[in-house]
Short mmCIF file of N, CA and C in Angstrom, two decimals:
data_model
loop_
_atom_site.label_atom_id
_atom_site.label_comp_id
_atom_site.label_asym_id
_atom_site.label_seq_id
_atom_site.Cartn_x
_atom_site.Cartn_y
_atom_site.Cartn_z
N MET Z 19 13.96 -12.74 -23.86
CA MET Z 19 13.64 -11.32 -23.96
C MET Z 19 14.92 -10.54 -24.26
N ALA Z 20 14.88 -9.69 -25.25
CA ALA Z 20 16.05 -8.90 -25.62
C ALA Z 20 16.29 -7.81 -24.59
N GLU Z 21 17.55 -7.57 -24.29
CA GLU Z 21 17.90 -6.51 -23.36
C GLU Z 21 17.66 -5.15 -24.01
N ARG Z 22 17.36 -4.19 -23.19
CA ARG Z 22 17.20 -2.82 -23.70
C ARG Z 22 18.58 -2.23 -23.95
N ASP Z 23 18.63 -1.34 -24.88
CA ASP Z 23 19.89 -0.65 -25.17
C ASP Z 23 19.94 0.62 -24.32
N GLU Z 24 20.34 0.43 -23.05
CA GLU Z 24 20.40 1.58 -22.15
C GLU Z 24 21.57 1.40 -21.18
N THR Z 25 22.08 2.52 -20.72
CA THR Z 25 23.16 2.48 -19.74
C THR Z 25 22.58 2.13 -18.37
N PRO Z 26 23.42 1.73 -17.42
CA PRO Z 26 22.91 1.48 -16.07
C PRO Z 26 22.20 2.70 -15.47
N SER Z 27 22.70 3.87 -15.78
CA SER Z 27 22.08 5.10 -15.28
C SER Z 27 20.69 5.30 -15.90
N GLU Z 28 20.59 5.05 -17.20
CA GLU Z 28 19.29 5.17 -17.87
C GLU Z 28 18.30 4.13 -17.34
N ARG Z 29 18.80 2.93 -17.10
CA ARG Z 29 17.94 1.88 -16.55
C ARG Z 29 17.43 2.27 -15.16
N ALA Z 30 18.32 2.80 -14.33
CA ALA Z 30 17.91 3.22 -12.99
C ALA Z 30 16.87 4.34 -13.07
N ASP Z 31 17.09 5.29 -13.98
CA ASP Z 31 16.11 6.38 -14.15
C ASP Z 31 14.75 5.83 -14.58
N ARG Z 32 14.76 4.90 -15.55
CA ARG Z 32 13.51 4.31 -16.02
C ARG Z 32 12.83 3.52 -14.91
N ASN Z 33 13.61 2.71 -14.19
CA ASN Z 33 13.02 1.91 -13.10
C ASN Z 33 12.43 2.79 -12.02
N PHE Z 34 13.12 3.88 -11.68
CA PHE Z 34 12.60 4.78 -10.66
C PHE Z 34 11.31 5.44 -11.14
N ALA Z 35 11.29 5.88 -12.39
CA ALA Z 35 10.08 6.51 -12.95
C ALA Z 35 8.91 5.52 -12.95
N GLU Z 36 9.15 4.27 -13.29
CA GLU Z 36 8.09 3.26 -13.28
C GLU Z 36 7.58 3.02 -11.86
N LEU Z 37 8.49 2.93 -10.91
CA LEU Z 37 8.07 2.73 -9.52
C LEU Z 37 7.23 3.89 -9.01
N VAL Z 38 7.67 5.11 -9.31
CA VAL Z 38 6.93 6.29 -8.84
C VAL Z 38 5.54 6.32 -9.47
N GLN Z 39 5.43 5.95 -10.73
CA GLN Z 39 4.12 5.91 -11.39
C GLN Z 39 3.22 4.89 -10.70
N GLU Z 40 3.76 3.70 -10.38
CA GLU Z 40 2.99 2.68 -9.67
C GLU Z 40 2.53 3.18 -8.30
N LEU Z 41 3.41 3.89 -7.63
CA LEU Z 41 3.07 4.41 -6.30
C LEU Z 41 1.96 5.45 -6.36
N ARG Z 42 1.88 6.20 -7.46
CA ARG Z 42 0.81 7.19 -7.60
C ARG Z 42 -0.56 6.52 -7.55
N VAL Z 43 -0.68 5.38 -8.19
CA VAL Z 43 -1.96 4.65 -8.20
C VAL Z 43 -2.30 4.19 -6.79
N ALA Z 44 -1.35 3.56 -6.12
CA ALA Z 44 -1.58 3.05 -4.77
C ALA Z 44 -1.80 4.19 -3.78
N GLN Z 45 -1.08 5.28 -3.95
CA GLN Z 45 -1.18 6.40 -3.02
C GLN Z 45 -2.58 7.02 -3.06
N THR Z 46 -3.17 7.10 -4.23
CA THR Z 46 -4.53 7.64 -4.33
C THR Z 46 -5.50 6.78 -3.53
N GLY Z 47 -5.38 5.47 -3.66
CA GLY Z 47 -6.24 4.57 -2.91
C GLY Z 47 -6.06 4.70 -1.42
N VAL Z 48 -4.84 4.78 -0.97
CA VAL Z 48 -4.60 4.89 0.48
C VAL Z 48 -5.08 6.24 1.01
N GLN Z 49 -4.98 7.28 0.22
CA GLN Z 49 -5.45 8.59 0.65
C GLN Z 49 -6.97 8.61 0.83
N ILE Z 50 -7.68 7.99 -0.09
CA ILE Z 50 -9.14 7.91 0.02
C ILE Z 50 -9.54 7.08 1.23
N LEU Z 51 -8.89 5.93 1.41
CA LEU Z 51 -9.18 5.09 2.57
C LEU Z 51 -8.86 5.82 3.86
N PHE Z 52 -7.73 6.50 3.92
CA PHE Z 52 -7.32 7.24 5.11
C PHE Z 52 -8.34 8.32 5.46
N ALA Z 53 -8.80 9.05 4.45
CA ALA Z 53 -9.80 10.10 4.69
C ALA Z 53 -11.10 9.50 5.24
N PHE Z 54 -11.51 8.37 4.66
CA PHE Z 54 -12.71 7.68 5.14
C PHE Z 54 -12.53 7.28 6.60
N LEU Z 55 -11.40 6.69 6.92
CA LEU Z 55 -11.15 6.23 8.29
C LEU Z 55 -11.10 7.38 9.28
N LEU Z 56 -10.54 8.51 8.85
CA LEU Z 56 -10.44 9.67 9.73
C LEU Z 56 -11.81 10.20 10.16
N THR Z 57 -12.80 10.02 9.32
CA THR Z 57 -14.12 10.57 9.63
C THR Z 57 -15.02 9.61 10.43
N LEU Z 58 -14.70 8.33 10.42
CA LEU Z 58 -15.61 7.34 11.00
C LEU Z 58 -15.99 7.61 12.45
N ALA Z 59 -15.02 7.89 13.28
CA ALA Z 59 -15.29 8.05 14.72
C ALA Z 59 -16.19 9.25 15.02
N PHE Z 60 -16.33 10.15 14.07
CA PHE Z 60 -17.13 11.35 14.31
C PHE Z 60 -18.60 11.18 13.94
N TYR Z 61 -18.93 10.04 13.36
CA TYR Z 61 -20.33 9.77 13.03
C TYR Z 61 -21.06 9.31 14.29
N SER Z 62 -22.28 9.77 14.45
CA SER Z 62 -23.06 9.37 15.62
C SER Z 62 -23.40 7.87 15.59
N SER Z 63 -23.43 7.30 14.41
CA SER Z 63 -23.74 5.87 14.30
C SER Z 63 -22.54 4.97 14.58
N PHE Z 64 -21.35 5.55 14.73
CA PHE Z 64 -20.17 4.73 15.05
C PHE Z 64 -20.38 4.11 16.42
N PRO Z 65 -20.13 2.81 16.55
CA PRO Z 65 -20.39 2.12 17.83
C PRO Z 65 -19.37 2.48 18.91
N HIS Z 66 -19.55 3.66 19.51
CA HIS Z 66 -18.62 4.15 20.53
C HIS Z 66 -18.62 3.29 21.78
N ASP Z 67 -19.69 2.57 22.03
CA ASP Z 67 -19.78 1.74 23.23
C ASP Z 67 -19.06 0.41 23.09
N ASP Z 68 -18.63 0.06 21.88
CA ASP Z 68 -17.91 -1.20 21.64
C ASP Z 68 -16.43 -0.88 21.43
N GLU Z 69 -15.62 -1.21 22.43
CA GLU Z 69 -14.19 -0.90 22.39
C GLU Z 69 -13.47 -1.57 21.23
N THR Z 70 -13.98 -2.71 20.78
CA THR Z 70 -13.34 -3.42 19.67
C THR Z 70 -13.27 -2.53 18.44
N PHE Z 71 -14.35 -1.80 18.16
CA PHE Z 71 -14.36 -0.92 16.99
C PHE Z 71 -13.32 0.19 17.13
N ALA Z 72 -13.13 0.69 18.34
CA ALA Z 72 -12.12 1.73 18.56
C ALA Z 72 -10.72 1.19 18.28
N TYR Z 73 -10.45 -0.02 18.75
CA TYR Z 73 -9.14 -0.62 18.50
C TYR Z 73 -8.91 -0.92 17.02
N VAL Z 74 -9.93 -1.46 16.37
CA VAL Z 74 -9.79 -1.79 14.95
C VAL Z 74 -9.64 -0.51 14.13
N LEU Z 75 -10.41 0.51 14.45
CA LEU Z 75 -10.28 1.79 13.75
C LEU Z 75 -8.88 2.37 13.95
N THR Z 76 -8.38 2.31 15.16
CA THR Z 76 -7.04 2.83 15.44
C THR Z 76 -5.99 2.06 14.63
N ALA Z 77 -6.09 0.74 14.62
CA ALA Z 77 -5.14 -0.06 13.86
C ALA Z 77 -5.24 0.24 12.36
N ALA Z 78 -6.45 0.39 11.85
CA ALA Z 78 -6.63 0.71 10.44
C ALA Z 78 -6.06 2.08 10.10
N LEU Z 79 -6.29 3.06 10.98
CA LEU Z 79 -5.74 4.40 10.76
C LEU Z 79 -4.21 4.37 10.74
N VAL Z 80 -3.62 3.68 11.70
CA VAL Z 80 -2.16 3.61 11.78
C VAL Z 80 -1.61 2.88 10.55
N ALA Z 81 -2.24 1.79 10.15
CA ALA Z 81 -1.78 1.06 8.96
C ALA Z 81 -1.89 1.93 7.71
N ALA Z 82 -2.99 2.66 7.57
CA ALA Z 82 -3.16 3.54 6.41
C ALA Z 82 -2.14 4.68 6.43
N ALA Z 83 -1.90 5.25 7.60
CA ALA Z 83 -0.92 6.34 7.72
C ALA Z 83 0.48 5.83 7.38
N CYS Z 84 0.84 4.67 7.89
CA CYS Z 84 2.16 4.09 7.60
C CYS Z 84 2.28 3.73 6.12
N SER Z 85 1.20 3.25 5.53
CA SER Z 85 1.20 2.96 4.10
C SER Z 85 1.44 4.24 3.31
N ALA Z 86 0.73 5.30 3.65
CA ALA Z 86 0.93 6.58 2.96
C ALA Z 86 2.36 7.07 3.12
N LEU Z 87 2.91 6.91 4.32
CA LEU Z 87 4.31 7.32 4.54
C LEU Z 87 5.25 6.52 3.65
N CYS Z 88 5.01 5.23 3.53
CA CYS Z 88 5.86 4.39 2.66
C CYS Z 88 5.75 4.83 1.20
N PHE Z 89 4.55 5.18 0.77
CA PHE Z 89 4.36 5.59 -0.61
C PHE Z 89 4.97 6.96 -0.90
N MET Z 90 5.08 7.81 0.13
CA MET Z 90 5.66 9.14 -0.05
C MET Z 90 7.15 9.18 0.23
N ALA Z 91 7.67 8.20 0.96
CA ALA Z 91 9.08 8.20 1.34
C ALA Z 91 10.04 8.29 0.15
N PRO Z 92 9.76 7.61 -0.97
CA PRO Z 92 10.70 7.73 -2.09
C PRO Z 92 10.87 9.16 -2.59
N VAL Z 93 9.84 9.97 -2.49
CA VAL Z 93 9.94 11.36 -2.91
C VAL Z 93 10.93 12.10 -2.01
N ALA Z 94 10.80 11.89 -0.70
CA ALA Z 94 11.72 12.54 0.24
C ALA Z 94 13.15 12.04 0.02
N ALA Z 95 13.30 10.73 -0.18
CA ALA Z 95 14.63 10.17 -0.40
C ALA Z 95 15.24 10.73 -1.68
N HIS Z 96 14.42 10.86 -2.72
CA HIS Z 96 14.91 11.41 -3.98
C HIS Z 96 15.33 12.86 -3.81
N ARG Z 97 14.53 13.63 -3.08
CA ARG Z 97 14.88 15.04 -2.88
C ARG Z 97 16.18 15.18 -2.10
N ILE Z 98 16.35 14.36 -1.07
CA ILE Z 98 17.54 14.48 -0.22
C ILE Z 98 18.80 14.00 -0.94
N THR Z 99 18.66 13.02 -1.83
CA THR Z 99 19.82 12.48 -2.55
C THR Z 99 19.94 13.03 -3.96
N PHE Z 100 19.16 14.06 -4.29
CA PHE Z 100 19.14 14.62 -5.64
C PHE Z 100 20.54 15.02 -6.10
N ARG Z 101 20.90 14.58 -7.28
CA ARG Z 101 22.16 14.89 -7.95
C ARG Z 101 23.40 14.37 -7.22
N LEU Z 102 23.21 13.40 -6.34
CA LEU Z 102 24.35 12.80 -5.67
C LEU Z 102 24.74 11.46 -6.29
N GLY Z 103 24.00 11.04 -7.31
CA GLY Z 103 24.22 9.72 -7.88
C GLY Z 103 23.49 8.70 -7.01
N GLY Z 104 23.77 7.46 -7.23
CA GLY Z 104 23.15 6.44 -6.39
C GLY Z 104 21.70 6.15 -6.72
N LYS Z 105 21.31 6.37 -7.97
CA LYS Z 105 19.92 6.13 -8.36
C LYS Z 105 19.57 4.66 -8.23
N GLU Z 106 20.53 3.76 -8.48
CA GLU Z 106 20.25 2.32 -8.33
C GLU Z 106 19.87 1.99 -6.90
N GLN Z 107 20.58 2.55 -5.92
CA GLN Z 107 20.23 2.32 -4.52
C GLN Z 107 18.85 2.89 -4.22
N LEU Z 108 18.55 4.05 -4.80
CA LEU Z 108 17.24 4.67 -4.59
C LEU Z 108 16.13 3.80 -5.16
N VAL Z 109 16.39 3.15 -6.30
CA VAL Z 109 15.39 2.25 -6.89
C VAL Z 109 15.11 1.09 -5.92
N TRP Z 110 16.14 0.52 -5.32
CA TRP Z 110 15.92 -0.60 -4.40
C TRP Z 110 15.21 -0.15 -3.13
N VAL Z 111 15.56 1.02 -2.62
CA VAL Z 111 14.87 1.55 -1.44
C VAL Z 111 13.41 1.82 -1.77
N THR Z 112 13.16 2.41 -2.93
CA THR Z 112 11.79 2.68 -3.37
C THR Z 112 11.00 1.39 -3.52
N HIS Z 113 11.62 0.37 -4.08
CA HIS Z 113 10.98 -0.93 -4.22
C HIS Z 113 10.56 -1.46 -2.85
N ARG Z 114 11.43 -1.39 -1.88
CA ARG Z 114 11.11 -1.90 -0.53
C ARG Z 114 10.00 -1.08 0.12
N PHE Z 115 10.05 0.24 -0.06
CA PHE Z 115 8.96 1.07 0.46
C PHE Z 115 7.63 0.71 -0.20
N ALA Z 116 7.66 0.44 -1.51
CA ALA Z 116 6.43 0.09 -2.23
C ALA Z 116 5.85 -1.21 -1.70
N VAL Z 117 6.69 -2.21 -1.49
CA VAL Z 117 6.21 -3.49 -0.97
C VAL Z 117 5.65 -3.32 0.44
N ALA Z 118 6.36 -2.59 1.28
CA ALA Z 118 5.87 -2.35 2.64
C ALA Z 118 4.56 -1.57 2.62
N GLY Z 119 4.48 -0.56 1.76
CA GLY Z 119 3.26 0.23 1.65
C GLY Z 119 2.07 -0.59 1.19
N LEU Z 120 2.30 -1.49 0.24
CA LEU Z 120 1.21 -2.36 -0.22
C LEU Z 120 0.76 -3.31 0.89
N ALA Z 121 1.70 -3.86 1.64
CA ALA Z 121 1.34 -4.74 2.75
C ALA Z 121 0.51 -3.99 3.79
N LEU Z 122 0.94 -2.78 4.13
CA LEU Z 122 0.20 -1.97 5.10
C LEU Z 122 -1.16 -1.55 4.55
N LEU Z 123 -1.22 -1.25 3.26
CA LEU Z 123 -2.49 -0.90 2.64
C LEU Z 123 -3.46 -2.07 2.72
N SER Z 124 -2.97 -3.28 2.48
CA SER Z 124 -3.87 -4.44 2.56
C SER Z 124 -4.39 -4.62 3.99
N VAL Z 125 -3.55 -4.38 4.99
CA VAL Z 125 -3.99 -4.47 6.38
C VAL Z 125 -5.07 -3.42 6.66
N ALA Z 126 -4.83 -2.19 6.24
CA ALA Z 126 -5.82 -1.12 6.46
C ALA Z 126 -7.14 -1.43 5.76
N MET Z 127 -7.05 -1.96 4.54
CA MET Z 127 -8.27 -2.32 3.81
C MET Z 127 -9.05 -3.40 4.54
N MET Z 128 -8.35 -4.44 4.98
CA MET Z 128 -9.04 -5.55 5.65
C MET Z 128 -9.69 -5.08 6.95
N LEU Z 129 -9.00 -4.22 7.69
CA LEU Z 129 -9.56 -3.71 8.94
C LEU Z 129 -10.78 -2.82 8.69
N ALA Z 130 -10.70 -1.99 7.66
CA ALA Z 130 -11.84 -1.13 7.32
C ALA Z 130 -13.04 -1.97 6.89
N ILE Z 131 -12.77 -2.98 6.09
CA ILE Z 131 -13.85 -3.87 5.65
C ILE Z 131 -14.44 -4.62 6.84
N TRP Z 132 -13.57 -5.06 7.76
CA TRP Z 132 -14.06 -5.74 8.95
C TRP Z 132 -15.03 -4.84 9.72
N MET Z 133 -14.64 -3.57 9.91
CA MET Z 133 -15.50 -2.65 10.68
C MET Z 133 -16.88 -2.49 10.04
N VAL Z 134 -16.89 -2.29 8.74
CA VAL Z 134 -18.17 -2.07 8.05
C VAL Z 134 -19.04 -3.32 8.14
N ILE Z 135 -18.47 -4.48 7.86
CA ILE Z 135 -19.27 -5.70 7.86
C ILE Z 135 -19.69 -6.09 9.28
N ALA Z 136 -18.81 -5.89 10.26
CA ALA Z 136 -19.18 -6.18 11.66
C ALA Z 136 -20.29 -5.24 12.12
N PHE Z 137 -20.26 -4.00 11.65
CA PHE Z 137 -21.31 -3.04 12.00
C PHE Z 137 -22.64 -3.46 11.37
N LEU Z 138 -22.58 -3.89 10.11
CA LEU Z 138 -23.80 -4.26 9.40
C LEU Z 138 -24.36 -5.61 9.83
N PHE Z 139 -23.47 -6.56 10.13
CA PHE Z 139 -23.91 -7.91 10.46
C PHE Z 139 -23.42 -8.32 11.84
N ASN Z 140 -22.26 -8.97 11.91
CA ASN Z 140 -21.67 -9.33 13.20
C ASN Z 140 -20.20 -9.67 12.99
N ASP Z 141 -19.49 -9.89 14.11
CA ASP Z 141 -18.05 -10.18 14.05
C ASP Z 141 -17.74 -11.43 13.23
N GLY Z 142 -18.58 -12.45 13.35
CA GLY Z 142 -18.33 -13.70 12.64
C GLY Z 142 -18.38 -13.53 11.14
N VAL Z 143 -19.42 -12.87 10.65
CA VAL Z 143 -19.54 -12.62 9.21
C VAL Z 143 -18.37 -11.75 8.75
N ALA Z 144 -18.02 -10.76 9.54
CA ALA Z 144 -16.90 -9.89 9.19
C ALA Z 144 -15.60 -10.68 9.13
N GLY Z 145 -15.37 -11.53 10.10
CA GLY Z 145 -14.15 -12.33 10.12
C GLY Z 145 -14.05 -13.26 8.94
N MET Z 146 -15.15 -13.91 8.60
CA MET Z 146 -15.13 -14.83 7.46
C MET Z 146 -14.91 -14.06 6.15
N THR Z 147 -15.56 -12.94 6.00
CA THR Z 147 -15.42 -12.15 4.78
C THR Z 147 -13.99 -11.64 4.63
N VAL Z 148 -13.44 -11.10 5.70
CA VAL Z 148 -12.08 -10.57 5.65
C VAL Z 148 -11.07 -11.69 5.43
N SER Z 149 -11.31 -12.85 6.01
CA SER Z 149 -10.41 -13.99 5.77
C SER Z 149 -10.40 -14.35 4.29
N GLY Z 150 -11.56 -14.41 3.68
CA GLY Z 150 -11.64 -14.70 2.26
C GLY Z 150 -10.96 -13.63 1.42
N LEU Z 151 -11.18 -12.38 1.77
CA LEU Z 151 -10.54 -11.30 1.03
C LEU Z 151 -9.03 -11.30 1.22
N ALA Z 152 -8.58 -11.65 2.42
CA ALA Z 152 -7.13 -11.72 2.66
C ALA Z 152 -6.49 -12.79 1.79
N VAL Z 153 -7.17 -13.92 1.64
CA VAL Z 153 -6.68 -14.97 0.75
C VAL Z 153 -6.62 -14.45 -0.69
N LEU Z 154 -7.63 -13.70 -1.09
CA LEU Z 154 -7.65 -13.13 -2.43
C LEU Z 154 -6.51 -12.13 -2.63
N VAL Z 155 -6.27 -11.30 -1.63
CA VAL Z 155 -5.15 -10.33 -1.70
C VAL Z 155 -3.83 -11.07 -1.87
N VAL Z 156 -3.60 -12.10 -1.06
CA VAL Z 156 -2.36 -12.87 -1.17
C VAL Z 156 -2.26 -13.52 -2.55
N ALA Z 157 -3.37 -14.04 -3.04
CA ALA Z 157 -3.36 -14.70 -4.35
C ALA Z 157 -3.03 -13.70 -5.47
N VAL Z 158 -3.68 -12.54 -5.43
CA VAL Z 158 -3.54 -11.57 -6.52
C VAL Z 158 -2.28 -10.72 -6.39
N TRP Z 159 -1.90 -10.38 -5.17
CA TRP Z 159 -0.76 -9.49 -4.97
C TRP Z 159 0.56 -10.23 -4.75
N VAL Z 160 0.51 -11.53 -4.42
CA VAL Z 160 1.75 -12.26 -4.13
C VAL Z 160 1.90 -13.49 -5.03
N VAL Z 161 0.95 -14.41 -4.93
CA VAL Z 161 1.09 -15.69 -5.64
C VAL Z 161 1.12 -15.49 -7.15
N LEU Z 162 0.16 -14.76 -7.69
CA LEU Z 162 0.12 -14.53 -9.13
C LEU Z 162 1.37 -13.83 -9.65
N PRO Z 163 1.81 -12.73 -9.03
CA PRO Z 163 3.04 -12.10 -9.51
C PRO Z 163 4.27 -13.02 -9.40
N LEU Z 164 4.35 -13.82 -8.33
CA LEU Z 164 5.48 -14.74 -8.22
C LEU Z 164 5.43 -15.82 -9.30
N ALA Z 165 4.23 -16.29 -9.62
CA ALA Z 165 4.10 -17.27 -10.70
C ALA Z 165 4.50 -16.66 -12.03
N LEU Z 166 4.07 -15.43 -12.26
CA LEU Z 166 4.46 -14.71 -13.49
C LEU Z 166 5.97 -14.52 -13.53
N ARG Z 167 6.53 -14.17 -12.40
CA ARG Z 167 7.99 -13.95 -12.31
C ARG Z 167 8.75 -15.23 -12.64
N SER Z 168 8.28 -16.36 -12.14
CA SER Z 168 8.98 -17.62 -12.40
C SER Z 168 8.92 -18.00 -13.88
N LYS Z 169 7.87 -17.59 -14.57
CA LYS Z 169 7.77 -17.88 -16.01
C LYS Z 169 8.66 -16.94 -16.83
N ILE Z 170 8.89 -15.75 -16.31
CA ILE Z 170 9.69 -14.76 -17.02
C ILE Z 170 11.17 -15.08 -16.87
N THR Z 171 11.58 -15.48 -15.67
CA THR Z 171 13.02 -15.70 -15.43
C THR Z 171 13.44 -17.10 -15.73
#
């Protein structure tokens, strides 16, 4: 692959812009999930008598909130370090926040899915479904990109 004709500063600017664009997609998803989770406990059909649902909902809410914080953190870091240089460091920090945010988003998704399926069927069906989905998340979000990365480098 031919190298781009850009300075290190231009590369850092491009990398940061690409990361922020990727985070916009993920942030929309986490915001919708977070809003859904925030309303669940207020429904009369929510199983208030089953403490497990309260714990799972709490964990899902916290995971979604932390994911949203990770996705928004690069904006705060950029504002605080604006015009101070160090864009390359900001790119690496943003990358780490993105990875952490995606991991937390996957946890929140799995917990939300568990709640819905456990409510509709039972804990066993929910556990099996979420286990299968977790394998799929690891395959699509980790294994496949790492395989692609090994072919590129």
